[in-house]
PDB file of C-alpha atoms in Angstrom:
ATOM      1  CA  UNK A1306      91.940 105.123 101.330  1.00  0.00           C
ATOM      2  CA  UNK A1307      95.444 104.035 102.756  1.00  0.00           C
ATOM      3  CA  UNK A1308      95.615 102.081 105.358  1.00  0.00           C
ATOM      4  CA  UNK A1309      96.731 103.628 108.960  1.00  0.00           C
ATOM      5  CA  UNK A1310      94.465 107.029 108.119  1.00  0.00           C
ATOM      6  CA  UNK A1311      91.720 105.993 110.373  1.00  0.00           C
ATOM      7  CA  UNK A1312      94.123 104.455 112.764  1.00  0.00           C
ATOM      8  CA  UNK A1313      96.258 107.979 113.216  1.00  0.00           C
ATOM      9  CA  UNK A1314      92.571 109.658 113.060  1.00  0.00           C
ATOM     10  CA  UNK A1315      90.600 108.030 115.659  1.00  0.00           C
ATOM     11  CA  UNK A1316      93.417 107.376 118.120  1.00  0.00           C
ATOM     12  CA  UNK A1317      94.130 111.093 117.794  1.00  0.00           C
ATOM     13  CA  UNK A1318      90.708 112.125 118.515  1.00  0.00           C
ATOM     14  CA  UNK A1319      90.055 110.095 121.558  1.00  0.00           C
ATOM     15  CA  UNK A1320      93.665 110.809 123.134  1.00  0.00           C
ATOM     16  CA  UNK A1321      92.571 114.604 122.245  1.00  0.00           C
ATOM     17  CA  UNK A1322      89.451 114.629 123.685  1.00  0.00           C
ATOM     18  CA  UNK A1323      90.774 112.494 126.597  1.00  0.00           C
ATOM     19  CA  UNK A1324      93.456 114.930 127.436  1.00  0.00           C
ATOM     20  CA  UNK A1325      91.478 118.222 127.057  1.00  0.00           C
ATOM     21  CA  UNK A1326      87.626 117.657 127.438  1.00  0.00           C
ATOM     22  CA  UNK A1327      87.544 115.050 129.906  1.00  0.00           C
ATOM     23  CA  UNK A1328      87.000 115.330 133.488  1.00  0.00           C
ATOM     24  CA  UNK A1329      89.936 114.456 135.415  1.00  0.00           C
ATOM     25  CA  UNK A1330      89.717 111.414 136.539  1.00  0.00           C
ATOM     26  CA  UNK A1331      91.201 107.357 136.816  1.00  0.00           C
ATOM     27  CA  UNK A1332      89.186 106.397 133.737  1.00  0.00           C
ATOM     28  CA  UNK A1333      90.334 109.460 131.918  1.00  0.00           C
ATOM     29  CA  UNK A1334      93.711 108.794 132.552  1.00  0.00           C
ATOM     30  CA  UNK A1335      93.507 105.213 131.484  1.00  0.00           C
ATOM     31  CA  UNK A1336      92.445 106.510 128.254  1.00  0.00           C
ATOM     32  CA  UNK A1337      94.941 108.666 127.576  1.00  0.00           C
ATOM     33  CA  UNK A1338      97.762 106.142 128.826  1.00  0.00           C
ATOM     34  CA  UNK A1339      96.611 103.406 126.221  1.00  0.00           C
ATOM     35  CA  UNK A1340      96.203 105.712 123.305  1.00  0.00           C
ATOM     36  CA  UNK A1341      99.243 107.591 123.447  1.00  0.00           C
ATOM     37  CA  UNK A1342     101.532 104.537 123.706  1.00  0.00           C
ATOM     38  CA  UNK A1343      99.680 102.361 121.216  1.00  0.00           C
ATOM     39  CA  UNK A1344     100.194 105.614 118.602  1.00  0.00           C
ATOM     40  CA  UNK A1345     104.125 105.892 119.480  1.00  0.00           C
ATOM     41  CA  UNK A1346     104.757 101.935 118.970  1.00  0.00           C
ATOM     42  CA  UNK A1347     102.380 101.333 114.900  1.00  0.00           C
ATOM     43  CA  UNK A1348     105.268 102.270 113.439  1.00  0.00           C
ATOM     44  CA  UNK A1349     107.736  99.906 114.954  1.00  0.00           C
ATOM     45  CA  UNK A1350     107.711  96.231 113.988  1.00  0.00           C
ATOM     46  CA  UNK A1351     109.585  93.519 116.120  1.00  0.00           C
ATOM     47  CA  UNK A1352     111.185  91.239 113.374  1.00  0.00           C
ATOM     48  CA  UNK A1353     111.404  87.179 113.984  1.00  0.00           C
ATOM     49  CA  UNK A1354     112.560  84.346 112.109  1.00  0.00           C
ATOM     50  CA  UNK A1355     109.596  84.159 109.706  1.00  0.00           C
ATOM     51  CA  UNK A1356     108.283  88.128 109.588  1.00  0.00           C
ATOM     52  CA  UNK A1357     107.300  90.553 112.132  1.00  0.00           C
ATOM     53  CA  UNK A1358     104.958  91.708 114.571  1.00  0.00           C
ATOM     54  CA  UNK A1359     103.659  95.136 115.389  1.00  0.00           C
ATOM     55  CA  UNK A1360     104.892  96.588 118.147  1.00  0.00           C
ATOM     56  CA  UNK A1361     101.523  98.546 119.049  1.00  0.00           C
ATOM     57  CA  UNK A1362      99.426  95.244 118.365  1.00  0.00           C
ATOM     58  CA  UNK A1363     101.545  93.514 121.149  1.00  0.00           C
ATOM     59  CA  UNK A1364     100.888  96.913 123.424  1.00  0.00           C
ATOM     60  CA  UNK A1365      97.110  96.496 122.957  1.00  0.00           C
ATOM     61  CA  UNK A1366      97.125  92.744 123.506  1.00  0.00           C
ATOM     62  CA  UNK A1367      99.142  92.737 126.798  1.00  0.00           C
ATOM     63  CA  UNK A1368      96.196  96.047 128.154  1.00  0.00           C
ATOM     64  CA  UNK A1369      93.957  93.290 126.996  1.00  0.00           C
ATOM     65  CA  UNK A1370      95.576  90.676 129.227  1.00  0.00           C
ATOM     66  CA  UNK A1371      95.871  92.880 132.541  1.00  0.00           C
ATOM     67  CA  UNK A1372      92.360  94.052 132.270  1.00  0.00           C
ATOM     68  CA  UNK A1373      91.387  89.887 131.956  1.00  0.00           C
ATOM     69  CA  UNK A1374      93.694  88.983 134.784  1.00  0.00           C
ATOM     70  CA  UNK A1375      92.350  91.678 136.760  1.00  0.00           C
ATOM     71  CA  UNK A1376      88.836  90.043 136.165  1.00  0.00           C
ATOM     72  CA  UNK A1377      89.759  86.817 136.861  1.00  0.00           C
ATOM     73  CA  UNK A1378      86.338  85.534 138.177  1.00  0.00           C
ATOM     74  CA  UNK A1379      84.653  85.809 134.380  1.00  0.00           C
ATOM     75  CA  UNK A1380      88.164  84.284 132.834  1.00  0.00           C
ATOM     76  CA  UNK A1381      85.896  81.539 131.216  1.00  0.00           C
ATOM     77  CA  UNK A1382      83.675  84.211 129.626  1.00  0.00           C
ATOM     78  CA  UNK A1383      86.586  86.269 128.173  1.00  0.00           C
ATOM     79  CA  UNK A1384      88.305  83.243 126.646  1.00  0.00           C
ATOM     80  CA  UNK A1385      85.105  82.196 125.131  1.00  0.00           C
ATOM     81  CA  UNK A1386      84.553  86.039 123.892  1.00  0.00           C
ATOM     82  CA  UNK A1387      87.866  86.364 122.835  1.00  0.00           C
ATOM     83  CA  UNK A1388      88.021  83.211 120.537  1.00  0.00           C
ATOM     84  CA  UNK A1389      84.601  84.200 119.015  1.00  0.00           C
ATOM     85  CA  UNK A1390      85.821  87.063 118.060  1.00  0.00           C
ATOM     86  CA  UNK A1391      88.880  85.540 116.674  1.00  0.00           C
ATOM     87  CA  UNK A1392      86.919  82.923 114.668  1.00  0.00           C
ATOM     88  CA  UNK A1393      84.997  85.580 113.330  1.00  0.00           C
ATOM     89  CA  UNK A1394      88.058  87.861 112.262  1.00  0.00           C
ATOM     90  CA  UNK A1395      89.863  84.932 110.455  1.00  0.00           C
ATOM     91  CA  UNK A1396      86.161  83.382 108.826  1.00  0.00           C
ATOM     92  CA  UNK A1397      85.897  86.945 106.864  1.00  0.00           C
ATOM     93  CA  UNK A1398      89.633  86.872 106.171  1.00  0.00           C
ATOM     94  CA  UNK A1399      88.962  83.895 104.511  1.00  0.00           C
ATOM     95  CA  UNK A1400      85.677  84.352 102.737  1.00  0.00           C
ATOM     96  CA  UNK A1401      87.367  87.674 101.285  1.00  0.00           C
ATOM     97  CA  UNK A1402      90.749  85.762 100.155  1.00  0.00           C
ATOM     98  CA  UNK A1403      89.066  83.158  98.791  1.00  0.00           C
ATOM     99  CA  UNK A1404      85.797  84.654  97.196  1.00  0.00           C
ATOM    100  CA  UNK A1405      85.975  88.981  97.027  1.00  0.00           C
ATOM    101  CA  UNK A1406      83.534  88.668  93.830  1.00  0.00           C
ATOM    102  CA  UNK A1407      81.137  87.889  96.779  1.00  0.00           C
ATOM    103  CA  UNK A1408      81.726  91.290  98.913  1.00  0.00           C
ATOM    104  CA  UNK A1409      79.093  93.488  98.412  1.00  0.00           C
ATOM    105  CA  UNK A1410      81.172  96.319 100.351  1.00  0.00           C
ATOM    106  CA  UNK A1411      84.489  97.633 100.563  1.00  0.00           C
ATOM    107  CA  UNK A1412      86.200  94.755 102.833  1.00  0.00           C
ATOM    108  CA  UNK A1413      87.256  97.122 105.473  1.00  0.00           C
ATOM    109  CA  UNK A1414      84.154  97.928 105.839  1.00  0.00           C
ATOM    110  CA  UNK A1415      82.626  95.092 106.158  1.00  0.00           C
ATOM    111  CA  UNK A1416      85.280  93.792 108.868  1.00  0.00           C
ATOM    112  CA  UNK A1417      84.487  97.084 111.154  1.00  0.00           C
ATOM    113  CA  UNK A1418      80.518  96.708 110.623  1.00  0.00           C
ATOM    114  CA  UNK A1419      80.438  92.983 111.175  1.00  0.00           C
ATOM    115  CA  UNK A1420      82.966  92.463 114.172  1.00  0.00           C
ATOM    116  CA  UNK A1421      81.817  95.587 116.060  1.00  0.00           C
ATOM    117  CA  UNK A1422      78.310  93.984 115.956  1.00  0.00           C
ATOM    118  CA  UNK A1423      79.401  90.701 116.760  1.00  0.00           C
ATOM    119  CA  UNK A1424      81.569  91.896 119.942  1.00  0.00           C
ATOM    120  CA  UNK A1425      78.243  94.096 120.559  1.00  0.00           C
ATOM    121  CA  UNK A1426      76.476  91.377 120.734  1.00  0.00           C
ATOM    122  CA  UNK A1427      78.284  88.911 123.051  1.00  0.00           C
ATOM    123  CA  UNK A1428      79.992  91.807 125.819  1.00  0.00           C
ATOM    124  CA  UNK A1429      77.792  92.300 128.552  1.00  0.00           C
ATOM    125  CA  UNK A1430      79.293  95.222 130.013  1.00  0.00           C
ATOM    126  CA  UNK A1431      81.302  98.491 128.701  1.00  0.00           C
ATOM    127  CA  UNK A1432      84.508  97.834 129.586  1.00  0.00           C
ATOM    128  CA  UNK A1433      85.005  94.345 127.541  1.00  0.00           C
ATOM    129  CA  UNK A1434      83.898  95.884 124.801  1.00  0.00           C
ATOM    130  CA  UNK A1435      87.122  97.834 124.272  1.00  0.00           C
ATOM    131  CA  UNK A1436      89.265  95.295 126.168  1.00  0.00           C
ATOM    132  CA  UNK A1437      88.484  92.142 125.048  1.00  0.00           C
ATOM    133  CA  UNK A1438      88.547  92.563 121.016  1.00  0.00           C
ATOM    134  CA  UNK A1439      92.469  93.789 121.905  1.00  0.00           C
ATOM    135  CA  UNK A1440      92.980  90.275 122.591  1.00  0.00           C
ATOM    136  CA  UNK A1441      90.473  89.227 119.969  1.00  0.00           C
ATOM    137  CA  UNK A1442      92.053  90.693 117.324  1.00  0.00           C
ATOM    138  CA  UNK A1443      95.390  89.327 117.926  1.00  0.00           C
ATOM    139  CA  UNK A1444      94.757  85.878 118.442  1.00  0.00           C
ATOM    140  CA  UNK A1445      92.811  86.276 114.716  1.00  0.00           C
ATOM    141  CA  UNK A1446      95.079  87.708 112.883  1.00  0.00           C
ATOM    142  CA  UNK A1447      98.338  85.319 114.375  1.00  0.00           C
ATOM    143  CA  UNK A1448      95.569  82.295 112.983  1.00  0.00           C
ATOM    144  CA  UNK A1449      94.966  84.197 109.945  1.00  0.00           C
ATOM    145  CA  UNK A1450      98.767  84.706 108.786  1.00  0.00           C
ATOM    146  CA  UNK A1451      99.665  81.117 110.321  1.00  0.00           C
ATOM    147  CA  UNK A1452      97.172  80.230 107.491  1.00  0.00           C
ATOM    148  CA  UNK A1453      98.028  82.223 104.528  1.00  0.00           C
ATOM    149  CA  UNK A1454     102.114  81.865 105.193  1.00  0.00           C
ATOM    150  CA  UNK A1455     102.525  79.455 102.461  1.00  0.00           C
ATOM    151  CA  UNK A1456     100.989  81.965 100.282  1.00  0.00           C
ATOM    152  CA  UNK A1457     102.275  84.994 101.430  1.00  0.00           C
ATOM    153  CA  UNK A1458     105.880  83.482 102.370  1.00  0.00           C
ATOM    154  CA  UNK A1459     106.312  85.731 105.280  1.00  0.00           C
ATOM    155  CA  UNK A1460     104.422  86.511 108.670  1.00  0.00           C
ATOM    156  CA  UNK A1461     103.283  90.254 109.177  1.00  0.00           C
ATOM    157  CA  UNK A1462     101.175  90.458 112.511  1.00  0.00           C
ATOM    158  CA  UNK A1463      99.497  93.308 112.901  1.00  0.00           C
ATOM    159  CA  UNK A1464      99.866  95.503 109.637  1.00  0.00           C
ATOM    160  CA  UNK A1465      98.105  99.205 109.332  1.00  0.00           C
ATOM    161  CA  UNK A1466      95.388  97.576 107.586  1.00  0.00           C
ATOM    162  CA  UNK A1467      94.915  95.238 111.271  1.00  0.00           C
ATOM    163  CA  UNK A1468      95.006  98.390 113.302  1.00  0.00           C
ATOM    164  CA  UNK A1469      92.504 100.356 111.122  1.00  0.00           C
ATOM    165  CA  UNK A1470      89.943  97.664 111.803  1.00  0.00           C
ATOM    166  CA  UNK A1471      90.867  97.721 115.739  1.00  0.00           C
ATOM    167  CA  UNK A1472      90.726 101.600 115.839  1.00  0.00           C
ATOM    168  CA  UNK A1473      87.313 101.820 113.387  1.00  0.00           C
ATOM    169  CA  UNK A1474      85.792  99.153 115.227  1.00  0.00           C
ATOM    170  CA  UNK A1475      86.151 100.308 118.639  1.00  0.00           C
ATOM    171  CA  UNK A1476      85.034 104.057 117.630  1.00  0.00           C
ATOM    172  CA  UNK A1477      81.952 102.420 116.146  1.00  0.00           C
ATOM    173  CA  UNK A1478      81.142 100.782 119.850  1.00  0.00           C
ATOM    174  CA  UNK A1479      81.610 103.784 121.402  1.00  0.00           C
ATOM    175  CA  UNK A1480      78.948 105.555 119.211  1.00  0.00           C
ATOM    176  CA  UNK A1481      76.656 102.269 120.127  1.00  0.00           C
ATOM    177  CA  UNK A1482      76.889 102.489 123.583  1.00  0.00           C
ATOM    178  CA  UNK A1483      76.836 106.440 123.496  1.00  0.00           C
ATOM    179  CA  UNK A1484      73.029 105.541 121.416  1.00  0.00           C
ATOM    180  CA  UNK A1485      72.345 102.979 123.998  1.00  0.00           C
ATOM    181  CA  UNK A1486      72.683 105.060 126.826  1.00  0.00           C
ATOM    182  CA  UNK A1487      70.982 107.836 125.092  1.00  0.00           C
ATOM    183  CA  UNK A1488      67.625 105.623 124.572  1.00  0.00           C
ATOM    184  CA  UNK A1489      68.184 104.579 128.001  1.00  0.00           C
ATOM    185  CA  UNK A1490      67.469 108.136 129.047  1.00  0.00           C
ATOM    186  CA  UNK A1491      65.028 108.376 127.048  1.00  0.00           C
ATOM    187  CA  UNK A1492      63.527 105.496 127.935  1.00  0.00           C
ATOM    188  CA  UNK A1493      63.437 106.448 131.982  1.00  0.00           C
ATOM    189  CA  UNK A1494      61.898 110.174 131.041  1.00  0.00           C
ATOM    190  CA  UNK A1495      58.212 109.905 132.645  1.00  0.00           C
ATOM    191  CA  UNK A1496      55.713 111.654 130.256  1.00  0.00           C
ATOM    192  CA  UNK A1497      52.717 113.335 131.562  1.00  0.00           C
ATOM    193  CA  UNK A1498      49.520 112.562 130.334  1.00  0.00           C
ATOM    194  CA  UNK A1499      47.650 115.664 128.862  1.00  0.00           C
ATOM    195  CA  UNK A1500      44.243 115.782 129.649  1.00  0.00           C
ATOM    196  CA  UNK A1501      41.741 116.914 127.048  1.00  0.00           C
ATOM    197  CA  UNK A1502      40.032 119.966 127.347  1.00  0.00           C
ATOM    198  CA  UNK A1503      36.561 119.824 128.952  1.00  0.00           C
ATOM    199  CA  UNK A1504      33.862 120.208 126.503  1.00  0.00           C
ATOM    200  CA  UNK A1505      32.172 123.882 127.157  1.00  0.00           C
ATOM    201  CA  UNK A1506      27.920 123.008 127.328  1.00  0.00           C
TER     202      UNK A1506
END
């Protein structure tokens, strides 16, 4: 599969559904103002002395930022998030440079299943769970090409391959908190207990 497909398809989706099944309201239009922007800027790269960076990674880590800075009171738990999730992105990165024999999955794959459950794990509420791996995933992959560069000779921050994992792994927390919720609901359903017919004598 080339990289970018399930970028293009998932942001797609949810700016589609945003814009035309959604009710009308601030959270819907949040959504559809940080899709639509973050689709327009992947293909533009801002070039520096030693590579580039992606234009649309930048977009998503600065959404990232505000919605931090608008939280200010759990700052210590977002930076502590945020660089878990970083470690995390650049300890597969590694693992799969240095030993894909090992991999017993596609390594896309792997990145979306393990980092969605690891930001799972750690967010306690919705919102950081799409807000905080923006920053997340930025921070790790700046480490990650810091690290390879005298391998790789160059600096590319935020390739297709970066924003498939982003895009895939924040589709695959919305269908766990969608699951959540719906065993919530579930859960809070009172059952009646069914008496047994009387015996007739």
């Amino acid at each position: 599969m080339n990289d970018g497909i399930l970028f293009y398809w998932f942001m797609w989706m949810g700016w589609t559904a945003a814009t035309f099944l959604f009710e009308k309201n601030q959270k819907r239009n949040v959504i559809v103002f940080i899709l639509l922007p973050g689709i327009i800027l992947s293909g533009y790269f801002i070039p520096f002395s030693n590579g580039s960076v992606n234009a649309a990674l930048i977009y998503f880590l600065c959404t990232g930022l505000v919605y931090v800075i608008s939280n200010a009171k759990n700052l210590f738990y977002y930076l502590i998030v945020s660089f878990i999730i970083a470690t995390s992105y650049v300890t597969l990165h590694v693992f799969a440079l240095y030993d894909p024999a090992k991999l017993f999955i596609e390594k896309k794959y792997l990145f979306i299943i393990v980092l969605a459950a690891i930001t799972f794990l750690l967010c306690k509420r919705t919102n950081d769970l799409f807000f905080l791996p923006l920053i997340g995933f930025f921070i790790g992959e700046t480490l990650f090409q810091l690290l390879i560069y005298r391998l790789s000779g160059q600096i590319e921050i935020g390739s297709m391959f970066v924003l498939d994992l982003l895009a895939s792994t924040t589709m695959m927390m919305f269908c766990m908190v969608i699951l959540t919720d719906m065993f919530k609901t579930f859960k809070r359903v009172p059952y009646k207990r069914v008496n047994p017919a009387k015996q007739i004598s």
